XYZ file of C-alpha atoms in Angstrom:
170
model
C -23.015 30.267 -6.102
C -20.522 31.254 -3.411
C -18.875 34.617 -2.911
C -15.408 33.166 -2.487
C -12.495 34.970 -4.045
C -10.180 32.548 -5.743
C -6.562 33.590 -5.743
C -4.537 31.831 -8.381
C -1.220 30.452 -7.169
C 1.912 31.560 -9.029
C 2.747 29.112 -11.763
C 6.473 29.518 -12.280
C 9.546 29.757 -10.098
C 10.082 33.301 -11.440
C 6.635 34.345 -10.256
C 7.153 32.768 -6.825
C 10.561 34.468 -6.391
C 9.291 37.848 -7.569
C 6.214 37.624 -5.314
C 8.446 36.738 -2.367
C 10.776 39.660 -3.077
C 7.801 42.001 -3.396
C 6.396 40.772 -0.081
C 9.757 41.216 1.660
C 10.144 44.759 0.322
C 6.602 45.688 1.318
C 6.981 44.084 4.764
C 10.255 45.845 5.537
C 8.835 49.165 4.294
C 5.719 48.798 6.437
C 7.701 47.920 9.565
C 10.206 50.760 8.969
C 7.491 53.372 8.463
C 5.423 52.084 11.387
C 8.385 52.141 13.762
C 9.292 55.635 12.557
C 5.721 56.880 13.150
C 5.617 55.387 16.631
C 9.000 56.922 17.482
C 8.056 60.359 16.122
C 4.650 60.708 17.695
C 5.261 58.640 20.789
C 8.769 59.671 21.744
C 9.532 62.827 19.743
C 12.326 61.228 17.738
C 12.551 59.191 14.570
C 14.834 57.097 12.451
C 16.185 59.033 9.465
C 17.258 55.740 7.959
C 13.611 54.663 7.765
C 12.773 57.162 5.026
C 15.857 56.363 2.991
C 15.329 52.616 3.306
C 11.652 52.922 2.371
C 12.486 54.993 -0.716
C 15.089 52.457 -1.872
C 12.774 49.494 -1.280
C 9.875 51.255 -3.038
C 11.973 51.790 -6.177
C 13.039 48.130 -6.153
C 9.480 46.998 -5.526
C 8.126 48.999 -8.477
C 10.606 47.489 -10.924
C 10.336 43.940 -9.559
C 6.571 44.280 -9.986
C 6.942 45.615 -13.528
C 9.228 42.715 -14.424
C 6.851 40.176 -12.860
C 3.846 41.693 -14.658
C 5.314 41.246 -18.152
C 5.177 37.435 -18.503
C 1.763 37.419 -16.813
C 0.451 39.803 -19.486
C -0.555 42.358 -16.877
C 0.963 45.466 -18.429
C -1.369 47.935 -20.058
C -2.466 46.541 -23.399
C -4.370 48.190 -26.224
C -5.772 45.095 -27.867
C -8.761 46.650 -29.607
C -6.914 47.235 -32.903
C -4.867 44.043 -32.730
C -7.981 42.071 -31.773
C -9.554 42.960 -35.089
C -6.622 41.307 -36.843
C -6.923 37.907 -35.140
C -8.860 36.528 -38.106
C -6.038 37.579 -40.441
C -3.015 35.511 -39.298
C -0.355 37.234 -41.417
C -1.342 40.730 -40.278
C -1.748 39.553 -36.688
C 1.765 38.053 -36.754
C 3.164 41.234 -38.286
C 1.508 43.411 -35.656
C 2.731 41.076 -32.918
C 6.282 41.393 -34.226
C 5.951 45.179 -34.484
C 4.682 45.446 -30.905
C 7.467 43.259 -29.561
C 10.050 45.291 -31.461
C 8.617 48.445 -29.871
C 8.945 46.746 -26.464
C 12.581 45.953 -27.259
C 13.218 49.560 -28.326
C 11.628 50.867 -25.112
C 13.703 48.434 -23.052
C 16.891 49.508 -24.846
C 16.180 53.179 -24.192
C 15.236 52.620 -20.550
C 18.192 50.307 -20.026
C 20.615 52.732 -21.621
C 19.388 55.665 -19.530
C 19.278 53.613 -16.337
C 22.808 52.297 -16.914
C 24.071 55.880 -17.323
C 22.480 56.716 -13.973
C 24.044 53.627 -12.371
C 27.487 54.784 -13.553
C 26.852 58.320 -12.271
C 25.635 57.040 -8.911
C 28.460 54.545 -8.472
C 30.808 57.104 -6.941
C 28.375 58.644 -4.471
C 26.607 57.336 -1.403
C 23.312 57.996 0.316
C 23.391 60.511 3.120
C 22.065 58.418 6.019
C 22.595 54.728 5.260
C 25.682 55.140 3.097
C 24.653 52.727 0.339
C 25.847 53.441 -3.194
C 23.330 55.621 -5.011
C 23.799 53.343 -7.997
C 21.306 51.057 -6.225
C 18.432 53.446 -7.063
C 18.582 53.237 -10.899
C 19.869 49.642 -10.932
C 16.419 48.013 -10.759
C 15.296 50.021 -13.807
C 18.273 48.644 -15.724
C 17.634 45.087 -14.562
C 13.935 45.416 -15.358
C 14.685 46.661 -18.874
C 17.120 43.791 -19.468
C 14.690 41.179 -18.129
C 11.668 42.427 -20.082
C 13.810 42.884 -23.187
C 15.007 39.286 -22.961
C 11.455 38.015 -22.440
C 10.262 39.989 -25.477
C 13.184 38.665 -27.522
C 12.338 35.086 -26.577
C 8.696 35.732 -27.501
C 9.843 36.976 -30.919
C 12.010 33.905 -31.555
C 9.324 31.532 -30.281
C 6.640 33.382 -32.282
C 4.453 33.606 -29.189
C 1.127 35.198 -30.168
C -0.151 38.191 -28.284
C -2.463 37.383 -25.400
C -5.772 39.067 -26.232
C -7.614 37.500 -23.327
C -7.344 40.396 -20.892
C -10.236 40.289 -18.474
C -11.433 43.870 -18.882
C -14.570 45.247 -20.360
C -13.167 48.230 -22.240
C -9.611 48.892 -23.300
């Protein structure tokens, strides 16, 4: 038996694109922070834009990651109760529908609040880089729309809940 770690390749175009965007955000953040640290401690000056850029990219990275985690079934799941219903198809289907409707409700609330923040931020700009501050809540809105659409498609396709999470205790 070998001690190799097998990394599964992304299966869909969506996963490949989201992984690429996450890598770009993380890479730019790392370079910006590293350069800023070197400038501050090595030369006594820094780049104010580095902090602002890193904050913006971090927000985008969080919501891209959340969107990418949904179809992979990697969001937190409490499958103990639902797992007991897998031998009762009608109840399992009802609980699946209920859970997906709760996901849609959460997405609607997050999307609504995020859109209000996008509208508020549309007229103002960041202090250093000058980008529209609507870019900060925008990924939350896009994430809510994307996850909401995925949940809606799962409802229409009657996709069963994935109970095969690889954890010992939930």
